[in-house]
Short mmCIF file of C-alpha atoms in Angstrom, two decimals:
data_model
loop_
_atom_site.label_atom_id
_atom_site.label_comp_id
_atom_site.label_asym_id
_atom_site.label_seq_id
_atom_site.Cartn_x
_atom_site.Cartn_y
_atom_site.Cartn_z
CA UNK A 1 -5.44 -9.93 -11.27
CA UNK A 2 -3.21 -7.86 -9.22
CA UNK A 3 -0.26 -9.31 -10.56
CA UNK A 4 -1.45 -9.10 -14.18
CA UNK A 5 -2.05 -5.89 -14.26
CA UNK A 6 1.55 -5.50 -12.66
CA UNK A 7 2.93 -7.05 -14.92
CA UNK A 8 0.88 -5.86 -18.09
CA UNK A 9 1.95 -1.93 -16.49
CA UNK A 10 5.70 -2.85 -16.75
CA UNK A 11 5.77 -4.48 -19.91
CA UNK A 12 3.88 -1.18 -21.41
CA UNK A 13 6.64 1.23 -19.32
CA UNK A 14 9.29 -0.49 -20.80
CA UNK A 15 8.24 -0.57 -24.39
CA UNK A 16 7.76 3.24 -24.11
CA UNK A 17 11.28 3.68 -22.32
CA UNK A 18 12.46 2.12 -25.88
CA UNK A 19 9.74 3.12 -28.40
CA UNK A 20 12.52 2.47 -31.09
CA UNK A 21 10.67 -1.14 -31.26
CA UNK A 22 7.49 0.15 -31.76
CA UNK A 23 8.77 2.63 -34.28
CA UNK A 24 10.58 0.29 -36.33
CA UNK A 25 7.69 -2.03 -36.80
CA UNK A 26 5.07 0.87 -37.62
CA UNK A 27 8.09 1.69 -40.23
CA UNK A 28 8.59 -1.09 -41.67
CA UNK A 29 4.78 -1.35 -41.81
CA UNK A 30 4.84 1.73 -43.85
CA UNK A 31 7.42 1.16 -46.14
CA UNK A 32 6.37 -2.37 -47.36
CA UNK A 33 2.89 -0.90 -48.21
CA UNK A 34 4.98 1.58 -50.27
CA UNK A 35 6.67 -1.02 -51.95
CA UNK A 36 3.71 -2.47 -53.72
CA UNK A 37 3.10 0.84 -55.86
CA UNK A 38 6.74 0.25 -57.09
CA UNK A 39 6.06 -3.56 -58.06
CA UNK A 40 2.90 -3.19 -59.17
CA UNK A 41 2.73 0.01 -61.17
CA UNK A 42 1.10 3.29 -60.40
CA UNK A 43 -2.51 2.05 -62.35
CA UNK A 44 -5.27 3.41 -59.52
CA UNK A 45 -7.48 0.37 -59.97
CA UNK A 46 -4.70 -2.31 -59.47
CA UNK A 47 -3.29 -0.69 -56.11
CA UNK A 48 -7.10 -0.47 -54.93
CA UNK A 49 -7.18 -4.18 -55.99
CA UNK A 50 -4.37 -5.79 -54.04
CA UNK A 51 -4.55 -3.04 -50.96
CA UNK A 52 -6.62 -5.13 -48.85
CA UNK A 53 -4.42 -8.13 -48.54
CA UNK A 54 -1.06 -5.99 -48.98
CA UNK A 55 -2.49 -4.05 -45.68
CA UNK A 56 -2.36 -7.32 -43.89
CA UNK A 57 0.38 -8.98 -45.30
CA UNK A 58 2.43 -5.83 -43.91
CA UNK A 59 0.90 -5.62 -40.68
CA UNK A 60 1.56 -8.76 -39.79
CA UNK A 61 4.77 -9.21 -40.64
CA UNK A 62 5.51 -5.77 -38.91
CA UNK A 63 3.54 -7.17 -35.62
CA UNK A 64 6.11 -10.19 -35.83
CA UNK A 65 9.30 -7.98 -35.46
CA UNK A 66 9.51 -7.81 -31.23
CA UNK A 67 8.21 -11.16 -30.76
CA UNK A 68 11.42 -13.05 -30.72
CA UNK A 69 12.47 -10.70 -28.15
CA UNK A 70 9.77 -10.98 -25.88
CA UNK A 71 10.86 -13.65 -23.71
CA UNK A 72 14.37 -13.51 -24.66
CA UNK A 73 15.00 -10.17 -22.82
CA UNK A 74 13.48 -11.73 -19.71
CA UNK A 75 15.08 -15.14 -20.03
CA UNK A 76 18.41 -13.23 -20.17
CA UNK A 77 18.56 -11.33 -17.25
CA UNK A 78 16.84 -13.49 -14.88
CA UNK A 79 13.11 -11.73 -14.75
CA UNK A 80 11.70 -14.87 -16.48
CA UNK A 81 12.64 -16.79 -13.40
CA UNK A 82 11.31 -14.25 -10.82
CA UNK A 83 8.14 -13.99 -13.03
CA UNK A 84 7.74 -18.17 -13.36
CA UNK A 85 7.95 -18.40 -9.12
CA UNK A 86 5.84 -15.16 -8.24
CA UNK A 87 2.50 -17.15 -8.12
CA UNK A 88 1.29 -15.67 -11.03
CA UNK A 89 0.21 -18.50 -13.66
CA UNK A 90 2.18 -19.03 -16.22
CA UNK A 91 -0.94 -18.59 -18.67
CA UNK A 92 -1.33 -15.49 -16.81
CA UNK A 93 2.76 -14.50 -18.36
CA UNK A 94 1.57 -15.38 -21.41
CA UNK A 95 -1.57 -13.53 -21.48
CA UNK A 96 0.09 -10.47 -20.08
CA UNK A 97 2.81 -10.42 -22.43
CA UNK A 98 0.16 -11.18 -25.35
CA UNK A 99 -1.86 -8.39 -24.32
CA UNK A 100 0.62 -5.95 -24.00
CA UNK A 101 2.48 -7.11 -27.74
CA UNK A 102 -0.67 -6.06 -29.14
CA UNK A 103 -1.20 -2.20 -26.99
CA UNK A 104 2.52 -1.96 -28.45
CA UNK A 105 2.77 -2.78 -31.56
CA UNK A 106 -1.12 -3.44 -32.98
CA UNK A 107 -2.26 -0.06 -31.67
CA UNK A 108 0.29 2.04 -33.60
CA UNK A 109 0.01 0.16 -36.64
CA UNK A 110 -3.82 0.79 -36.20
CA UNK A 111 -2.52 4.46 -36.26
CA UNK A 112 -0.71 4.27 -39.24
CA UNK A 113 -3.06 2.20 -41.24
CA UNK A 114 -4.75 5.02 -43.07
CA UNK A 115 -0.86 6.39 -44.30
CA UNK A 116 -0.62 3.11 -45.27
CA UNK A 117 -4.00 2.42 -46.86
CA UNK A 118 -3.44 5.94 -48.92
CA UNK A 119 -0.17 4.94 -50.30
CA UNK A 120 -2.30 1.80 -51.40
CA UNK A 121 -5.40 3.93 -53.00
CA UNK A 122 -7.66 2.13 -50.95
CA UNK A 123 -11.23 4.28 -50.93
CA UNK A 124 -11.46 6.11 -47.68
CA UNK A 125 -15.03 4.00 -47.33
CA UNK A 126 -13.08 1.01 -46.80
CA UNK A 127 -10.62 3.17 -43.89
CA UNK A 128 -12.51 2.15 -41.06
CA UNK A 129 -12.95 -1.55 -41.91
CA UNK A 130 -9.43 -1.49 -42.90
CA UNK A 131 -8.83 -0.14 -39.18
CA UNK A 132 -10.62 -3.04 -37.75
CA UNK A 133 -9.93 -5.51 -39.45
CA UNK A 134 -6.57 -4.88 -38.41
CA UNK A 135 -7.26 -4.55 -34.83
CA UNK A 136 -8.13 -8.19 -34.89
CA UNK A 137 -5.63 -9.47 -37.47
CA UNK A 138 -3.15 -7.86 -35.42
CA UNK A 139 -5.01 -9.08 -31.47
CA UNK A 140 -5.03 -12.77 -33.31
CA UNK A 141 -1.20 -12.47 -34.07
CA UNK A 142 -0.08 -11.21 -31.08
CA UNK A 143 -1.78 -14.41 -29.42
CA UNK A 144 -0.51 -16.70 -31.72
CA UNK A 145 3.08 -15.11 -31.66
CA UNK A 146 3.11 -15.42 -27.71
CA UNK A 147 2.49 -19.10 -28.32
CA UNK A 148 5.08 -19.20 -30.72
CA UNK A 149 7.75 -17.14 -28.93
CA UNK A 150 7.18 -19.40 -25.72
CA UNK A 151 8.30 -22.52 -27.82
CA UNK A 152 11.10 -21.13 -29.52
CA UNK A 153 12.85 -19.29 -26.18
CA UNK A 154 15.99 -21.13 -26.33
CA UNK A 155 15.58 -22.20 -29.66
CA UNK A 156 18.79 -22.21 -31.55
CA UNK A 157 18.16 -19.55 -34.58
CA UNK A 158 14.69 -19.25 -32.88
CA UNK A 159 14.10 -15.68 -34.45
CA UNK A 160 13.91 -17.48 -38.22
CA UNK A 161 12.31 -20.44 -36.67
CA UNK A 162 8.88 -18.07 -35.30
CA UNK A 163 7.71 -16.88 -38.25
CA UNK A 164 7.63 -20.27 -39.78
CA UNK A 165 5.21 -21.29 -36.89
CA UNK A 166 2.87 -18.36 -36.52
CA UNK A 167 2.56 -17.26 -39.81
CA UNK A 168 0.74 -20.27 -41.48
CA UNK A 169 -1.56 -20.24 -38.36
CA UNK A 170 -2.79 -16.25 -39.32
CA UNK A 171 -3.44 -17.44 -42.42
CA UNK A 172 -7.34 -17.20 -41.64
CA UNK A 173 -6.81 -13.84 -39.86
CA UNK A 174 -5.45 -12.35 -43.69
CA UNK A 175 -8.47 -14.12 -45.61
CA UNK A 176 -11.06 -12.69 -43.55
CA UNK A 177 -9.29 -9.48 -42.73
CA UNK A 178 -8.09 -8.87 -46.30
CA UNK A 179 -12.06 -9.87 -47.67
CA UNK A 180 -13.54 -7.30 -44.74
CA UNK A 181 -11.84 -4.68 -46.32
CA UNK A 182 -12.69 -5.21 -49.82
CA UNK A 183 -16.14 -5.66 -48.74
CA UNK A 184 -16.38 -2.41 -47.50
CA UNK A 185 -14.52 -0.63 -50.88
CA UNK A 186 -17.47 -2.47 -52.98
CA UNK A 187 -20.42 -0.60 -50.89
CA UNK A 188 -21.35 -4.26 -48.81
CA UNK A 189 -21.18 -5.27 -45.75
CA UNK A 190 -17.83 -6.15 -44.09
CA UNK A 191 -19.65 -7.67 -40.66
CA UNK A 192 -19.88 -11.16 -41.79
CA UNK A 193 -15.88 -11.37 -42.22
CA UNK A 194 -14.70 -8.90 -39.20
CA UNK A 195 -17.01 -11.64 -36.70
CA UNK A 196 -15.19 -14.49 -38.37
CA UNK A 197 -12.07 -12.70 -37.30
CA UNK A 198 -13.55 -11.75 -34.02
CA UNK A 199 -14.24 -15.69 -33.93
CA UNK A 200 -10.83 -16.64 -34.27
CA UNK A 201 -9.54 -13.88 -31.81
CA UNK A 202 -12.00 -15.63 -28.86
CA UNK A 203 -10.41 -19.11 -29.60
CA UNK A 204 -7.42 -17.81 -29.50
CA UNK A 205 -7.83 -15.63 -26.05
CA UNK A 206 -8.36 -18.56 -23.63
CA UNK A 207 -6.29 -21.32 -25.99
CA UNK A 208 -3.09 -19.10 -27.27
CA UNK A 209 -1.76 -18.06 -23.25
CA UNK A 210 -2.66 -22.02 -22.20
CA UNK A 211 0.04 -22.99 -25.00
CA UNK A 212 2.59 -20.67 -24.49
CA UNK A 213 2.37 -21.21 -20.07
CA UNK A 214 3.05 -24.78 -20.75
CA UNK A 215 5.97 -24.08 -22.73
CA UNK A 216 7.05 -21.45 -20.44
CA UNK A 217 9.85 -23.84 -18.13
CA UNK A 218 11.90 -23.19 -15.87
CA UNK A 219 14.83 -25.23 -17.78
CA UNK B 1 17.69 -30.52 10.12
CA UNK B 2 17.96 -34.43 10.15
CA UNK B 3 19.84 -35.54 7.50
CA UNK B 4 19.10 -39.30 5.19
CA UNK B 5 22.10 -39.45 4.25
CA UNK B 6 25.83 -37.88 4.37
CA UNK B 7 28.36 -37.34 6.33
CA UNK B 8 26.53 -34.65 8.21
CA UNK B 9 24.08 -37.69 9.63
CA UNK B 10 22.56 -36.54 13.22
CA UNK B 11 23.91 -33.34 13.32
CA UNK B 12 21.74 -30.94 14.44
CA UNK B 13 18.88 -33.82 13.81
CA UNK B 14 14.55 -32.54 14.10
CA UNK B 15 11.95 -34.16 15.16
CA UNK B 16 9.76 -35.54 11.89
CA UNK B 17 6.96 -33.34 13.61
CA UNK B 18 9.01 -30.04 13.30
CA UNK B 19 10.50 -30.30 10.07
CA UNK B 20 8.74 -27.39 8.20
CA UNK B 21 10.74 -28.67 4.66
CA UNK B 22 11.59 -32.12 3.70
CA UNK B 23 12.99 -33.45 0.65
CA UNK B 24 12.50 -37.37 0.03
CA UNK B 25 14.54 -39.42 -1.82
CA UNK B 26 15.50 -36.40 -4.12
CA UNK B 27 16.84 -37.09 -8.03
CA UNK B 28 17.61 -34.92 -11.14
CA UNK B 29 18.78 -34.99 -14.41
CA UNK B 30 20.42 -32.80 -16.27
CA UNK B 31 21.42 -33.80 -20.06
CA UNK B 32 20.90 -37.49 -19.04
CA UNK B 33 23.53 -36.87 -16.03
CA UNK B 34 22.55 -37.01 -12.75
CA UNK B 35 23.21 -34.14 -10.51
CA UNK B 36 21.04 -34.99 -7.87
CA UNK B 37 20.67 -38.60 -6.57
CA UNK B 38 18.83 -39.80 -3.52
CA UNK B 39 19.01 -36.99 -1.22
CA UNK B 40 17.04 -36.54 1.56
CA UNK B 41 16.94 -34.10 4.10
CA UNK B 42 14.53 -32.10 6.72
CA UNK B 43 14.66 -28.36 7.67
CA UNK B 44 12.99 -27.22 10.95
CA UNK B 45 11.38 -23.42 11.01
CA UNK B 46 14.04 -20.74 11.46
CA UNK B 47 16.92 -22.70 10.52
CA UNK B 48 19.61 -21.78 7.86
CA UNK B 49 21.25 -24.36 5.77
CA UNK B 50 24.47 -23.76 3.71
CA UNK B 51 25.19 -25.79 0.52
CA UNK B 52 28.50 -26.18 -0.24
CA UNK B 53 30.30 -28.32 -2.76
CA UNK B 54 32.49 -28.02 -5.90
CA UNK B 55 31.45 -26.20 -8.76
CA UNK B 56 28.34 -28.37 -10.67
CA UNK B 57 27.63 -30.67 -7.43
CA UNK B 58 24.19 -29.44 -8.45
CA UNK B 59 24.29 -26.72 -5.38
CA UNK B 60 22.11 -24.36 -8.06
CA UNK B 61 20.23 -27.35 -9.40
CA UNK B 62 18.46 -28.14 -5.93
CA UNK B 63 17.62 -24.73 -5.18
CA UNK B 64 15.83 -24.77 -8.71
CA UNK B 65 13.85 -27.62 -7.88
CA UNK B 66 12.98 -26.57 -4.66
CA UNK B 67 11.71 -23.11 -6.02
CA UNK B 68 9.94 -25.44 -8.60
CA UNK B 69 11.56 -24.44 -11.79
CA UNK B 70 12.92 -28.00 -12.22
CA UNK B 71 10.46 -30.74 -11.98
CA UNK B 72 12.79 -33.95 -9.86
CA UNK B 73 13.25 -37.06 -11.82
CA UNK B 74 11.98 -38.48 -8.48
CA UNK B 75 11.48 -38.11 -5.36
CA UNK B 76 9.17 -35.03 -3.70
CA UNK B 77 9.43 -32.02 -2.14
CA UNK B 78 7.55 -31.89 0.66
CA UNK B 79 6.71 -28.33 2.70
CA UNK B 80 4.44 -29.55 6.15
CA UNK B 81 4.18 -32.63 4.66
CA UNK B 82 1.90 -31.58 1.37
CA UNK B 83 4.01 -32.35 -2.05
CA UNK B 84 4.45 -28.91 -3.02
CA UNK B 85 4.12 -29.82 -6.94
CA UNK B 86 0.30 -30.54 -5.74
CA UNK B 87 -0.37 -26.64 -5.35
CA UNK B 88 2.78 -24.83 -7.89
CA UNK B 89 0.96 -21.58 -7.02
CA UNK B 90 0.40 -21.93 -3.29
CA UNK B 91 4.68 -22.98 -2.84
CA UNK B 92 5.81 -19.75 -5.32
CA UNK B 93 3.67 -17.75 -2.81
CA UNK B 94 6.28 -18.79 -0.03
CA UNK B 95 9.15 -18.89 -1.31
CA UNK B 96 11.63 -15.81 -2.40
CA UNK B 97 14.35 -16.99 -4.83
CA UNK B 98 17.15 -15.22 -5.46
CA UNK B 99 18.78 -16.59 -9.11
CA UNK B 100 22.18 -15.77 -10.51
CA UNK B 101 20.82 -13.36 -12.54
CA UNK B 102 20.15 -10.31 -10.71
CA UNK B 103 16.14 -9.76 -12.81
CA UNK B 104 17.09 -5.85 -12.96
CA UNK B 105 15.80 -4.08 -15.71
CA UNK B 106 18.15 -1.68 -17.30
CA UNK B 107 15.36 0.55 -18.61
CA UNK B 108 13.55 0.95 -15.42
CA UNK B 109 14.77 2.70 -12.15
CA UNK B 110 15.81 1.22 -9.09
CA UNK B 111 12.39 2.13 -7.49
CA UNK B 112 10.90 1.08 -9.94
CA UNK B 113 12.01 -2.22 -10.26
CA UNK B 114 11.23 -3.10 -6.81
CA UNK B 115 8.05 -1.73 -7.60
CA UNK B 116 6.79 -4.13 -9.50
CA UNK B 117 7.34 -7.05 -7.11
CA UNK B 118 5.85 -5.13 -4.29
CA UNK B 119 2.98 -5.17 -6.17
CA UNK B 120 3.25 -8.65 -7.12
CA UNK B 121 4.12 -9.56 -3.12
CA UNK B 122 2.78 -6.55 -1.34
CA UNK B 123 4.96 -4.70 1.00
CA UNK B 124 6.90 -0.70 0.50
CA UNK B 125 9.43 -0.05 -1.28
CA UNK B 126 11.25 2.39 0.22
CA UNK B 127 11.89 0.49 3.71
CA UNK B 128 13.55 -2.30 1.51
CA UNK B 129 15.70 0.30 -0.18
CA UNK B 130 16.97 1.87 2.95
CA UNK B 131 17.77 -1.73 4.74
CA UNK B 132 20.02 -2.30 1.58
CA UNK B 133 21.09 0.99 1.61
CA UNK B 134 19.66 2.09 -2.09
CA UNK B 135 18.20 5.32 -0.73
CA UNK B 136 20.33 7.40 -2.47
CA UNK B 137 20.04 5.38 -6.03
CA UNK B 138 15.98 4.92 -6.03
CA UNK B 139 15.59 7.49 -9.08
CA UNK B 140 18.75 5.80 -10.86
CA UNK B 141 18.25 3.33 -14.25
CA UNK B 142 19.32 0.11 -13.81
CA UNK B 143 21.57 0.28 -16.58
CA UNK B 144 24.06 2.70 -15.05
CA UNK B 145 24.04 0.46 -11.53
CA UNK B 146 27.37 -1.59 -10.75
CA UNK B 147 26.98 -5.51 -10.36
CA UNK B 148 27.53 -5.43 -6.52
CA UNK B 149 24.65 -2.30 -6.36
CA UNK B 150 22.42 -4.86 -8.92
CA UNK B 151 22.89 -7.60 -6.40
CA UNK B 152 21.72 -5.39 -3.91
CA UNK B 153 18.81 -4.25 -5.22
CA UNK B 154 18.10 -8.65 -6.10
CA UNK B 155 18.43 -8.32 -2.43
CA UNK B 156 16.06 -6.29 -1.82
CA UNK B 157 12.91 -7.81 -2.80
CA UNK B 158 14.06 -10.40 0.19
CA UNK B 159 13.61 -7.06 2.65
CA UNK B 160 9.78 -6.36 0.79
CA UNK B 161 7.36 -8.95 2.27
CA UNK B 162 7.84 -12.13 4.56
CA UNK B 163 7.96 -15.43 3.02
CA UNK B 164 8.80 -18.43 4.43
CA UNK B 165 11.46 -19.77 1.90
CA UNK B 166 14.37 -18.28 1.01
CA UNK B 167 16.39 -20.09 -1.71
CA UNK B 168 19.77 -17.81 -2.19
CA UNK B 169 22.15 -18.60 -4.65
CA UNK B 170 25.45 -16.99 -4.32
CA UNK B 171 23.40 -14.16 -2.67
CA UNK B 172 26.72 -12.30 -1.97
CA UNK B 173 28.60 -12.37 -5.32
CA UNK B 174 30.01 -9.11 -5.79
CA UNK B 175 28.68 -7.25 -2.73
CA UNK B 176 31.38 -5.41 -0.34
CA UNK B 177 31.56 -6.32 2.76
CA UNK B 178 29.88 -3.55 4.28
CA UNK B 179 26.79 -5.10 1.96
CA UNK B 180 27.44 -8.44 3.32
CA UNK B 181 26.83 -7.38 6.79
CA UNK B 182 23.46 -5.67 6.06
CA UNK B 183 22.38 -8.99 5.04
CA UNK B 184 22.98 -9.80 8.93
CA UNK B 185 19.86 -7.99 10.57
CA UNK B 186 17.74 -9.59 7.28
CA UNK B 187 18.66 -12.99 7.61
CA UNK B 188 18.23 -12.79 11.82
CA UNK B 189 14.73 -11.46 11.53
CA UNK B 190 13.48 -13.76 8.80
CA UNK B 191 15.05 -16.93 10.92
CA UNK B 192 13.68 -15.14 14.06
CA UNK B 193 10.01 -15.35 12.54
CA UNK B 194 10.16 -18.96 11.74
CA UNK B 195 11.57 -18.38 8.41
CA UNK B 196 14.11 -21.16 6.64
CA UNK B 197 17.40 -20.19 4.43
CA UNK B 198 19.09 -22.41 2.27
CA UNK B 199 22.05 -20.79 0.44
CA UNK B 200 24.36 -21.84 -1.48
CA UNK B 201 27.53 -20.34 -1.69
CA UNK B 202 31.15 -20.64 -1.54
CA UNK B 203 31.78 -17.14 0.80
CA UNK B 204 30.79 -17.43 4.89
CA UNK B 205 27.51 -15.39 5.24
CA UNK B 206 26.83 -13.36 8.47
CA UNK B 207 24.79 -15.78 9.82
CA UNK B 208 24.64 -17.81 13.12
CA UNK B 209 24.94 -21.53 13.27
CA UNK B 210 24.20 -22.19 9.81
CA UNK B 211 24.09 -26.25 9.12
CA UNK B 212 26.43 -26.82 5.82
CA UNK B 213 24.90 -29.86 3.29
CA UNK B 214 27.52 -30.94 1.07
CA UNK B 215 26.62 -32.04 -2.43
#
């Protein structure tokens, strides 16, 4: 535990010693929601239609941007070796690394959901949901994208080759997320969708690390 | 150290009983080449062992599988005569490897990349600093550091916390020699507490009666 929470510390110190990663994903978070207005017209009711799944499209694909670099960097420099013989398990890595993708680079995009979800018109009922729902989207992703980024270190063109992998596996986590949030705009309940999404995020907690430690190798 | 095979045969040969390490029958592959093929050799506590050969012999190769980031194509590895591929977590406890790559973070400061292995392996950083002589560079990024002061500060994290295994590759590349011979009083203790070195490496170390394997 020790060792996790070593590890988890330094991961977080060094992402704020560059927070030009973070930055650029909660940017280019912002600016695809903005694009939709420009495709789709200015017309109230049609942004407040399509915000819920434009929210998550764009979070998600923000939330992708530092994954191909989060083994890479290590890998490089030698870290990835110290890390794989320091007796911490490599599920442990992976779970570590997972975790701290999502403090990050979930959290802030968290934080800029509601400039995001006003450029879309969605009603400020629906913030909250919208908040949570992408708390989860974004905890499922950063699992899945560990799993992914562990398979494709070393990977020729491995940065093109990791979205094709996680992205049809969060397909669930933008149904549910997208139908919590429009839930919540039409005056129901969004509970029934947000604990599908919590559902996925368990299965993913224990089974996402396991994947990406066996693919962490020493090779 | 008794040797299976090789020229060096008998030299310096151990009892089975006080071999500490022991390889068996050792193999690897490496892009369908083998680098490593049926070697076999025993290390006794506190000994140092040199591994010398031409460049790709498979000098880095071994001292990959013995940290158990290669897996042998056969053969074991066997540490008081347990396979240590039976326990992965229990042989990374005891062993210190010391890569290439120097694992410094340019973003963090010296201290605090020794930091986070002394809280991965216990131990204070500042005694590890001084016996390297980093003092004076603790508050530096590791970006602005030279490669010999990187090396030193790989170093380091040897001077944190015992362990019983140290696998050094090319553990002086780039160091001066005054950085060499602080390496003197950190090898001597480790081998003095029972501790084993293998190194490879193509420059003498300040070491005593080192036993060379040639791959």
């Amino acid at each position: 535990m020790t060792a996790f929470l070593a590890l988890l510390g330094r991961e977080v110190r060094l992402a704020l010693r560059h927070p030009a990663d973070t930055l650029a994903a909660v940017l280019f978070f912002v600016i695809v929601a903005a694009l939709f207005p420009f495709g789709v017209g200015p017309a109230p009711e049609t942004l407040a239609r399509i915000a819920p799944g434009a929210l998550l499209a764009a979070a998600l694909l923000a939330a992708l941007l530092p994954l191909d670099r989060m083994f890479g960097a290590d890998a490089e420099d030698g870290t990835l070796d110290q890390l794989l013989v320091s007796g911490l398990p490599r599920a442990g890595i992976a779970g570590a690394k997972a975790l701290a993708h999502w403090i990050t680079t979930g959290w802030p995009l968290m934080a800029a959901t509601p400039v995001a979800a006003a450029m879309l018109n969605l009603p400020v009922e629906a913030w909250g949901t919208a908040i949570a729902a992408l708390a989860l989207a974004t905890a499922l992703l950063s699992l899945l994208g560990t799993a992914g980024a562990a398979l494709t270190l070393g990977a020729r063109r491995g940065g093109v080759l990791l979205p094709l992998l996680v992205l049809p596996l969060a397909i669930p986590a933008v149904i549910f997320g997208a139908a919590a949030i429009e839930a919540a705009g039409a005056g129901l309940s969004p509970a029934p969708f947000l604990l599908l999404l919590g559902a996925g995020v368990s299965l993913a907690v224990p089974l996402a690390p396991l994947a990406a430690g066996a693919a962490l190798t020493g090779d | 150290m008794a040797a299976g095979n090789g020229p060096w045969m008998g030299a310096g040969l151990t009892e089975v009983g006080g071999a500490v390490l022991e390889v068996r029958d050792l193999a690897c592959l490496r892009v369908e080449r083998a680098v490593i093929a049926g070697l076999s050799f025993r290390v006794a506590a506190g000994s140092a062992v040199l591994l010398t050969g031409a460049n790709g012999a498979g000098k880095s190769t071994l001292l990959r599988l013995l940290a158990g980031l290669l897996r042998p194509a056969e053969g074991a590895i066997l540490w008081r005569g347990e396979d240590v591929a039976a326990d992965p977590g229990a042989h990374a406890a005891r062993l210190r490897y010391l890569a290439h790559q120097d694992a410094v973070k340019p973003a963090l400061t010296v201290a605090e990349n020794l930091d986070f292995f002394a809280r991965l392996w216990g131990g204070d950083v500042a005694p590890a600093l001084a016996a390297l002589g980093l003092e004076a560079l603790a508050e530096l990024p590791g970006r602005v550091l030279s490669s010999g002061q990187k090396r030193r500060l790989a170093l380091a994290r040897l001077a944190l916390a015992p362990a019983p295994l140290w696998l050094l590759d090319e553990p002086t590349t780039g160091l001066d020699a005054a950085s060499v011979e602080r390496l003197r009083p950190l090898l001597a203790a480790h081998r003095a507490a029972g501790g084993i070195v293998l190194a490879a490496t193509h420059i003498p170390l300040p070491i005593e009666d080192a036993e060379e394997l040639r791959l």
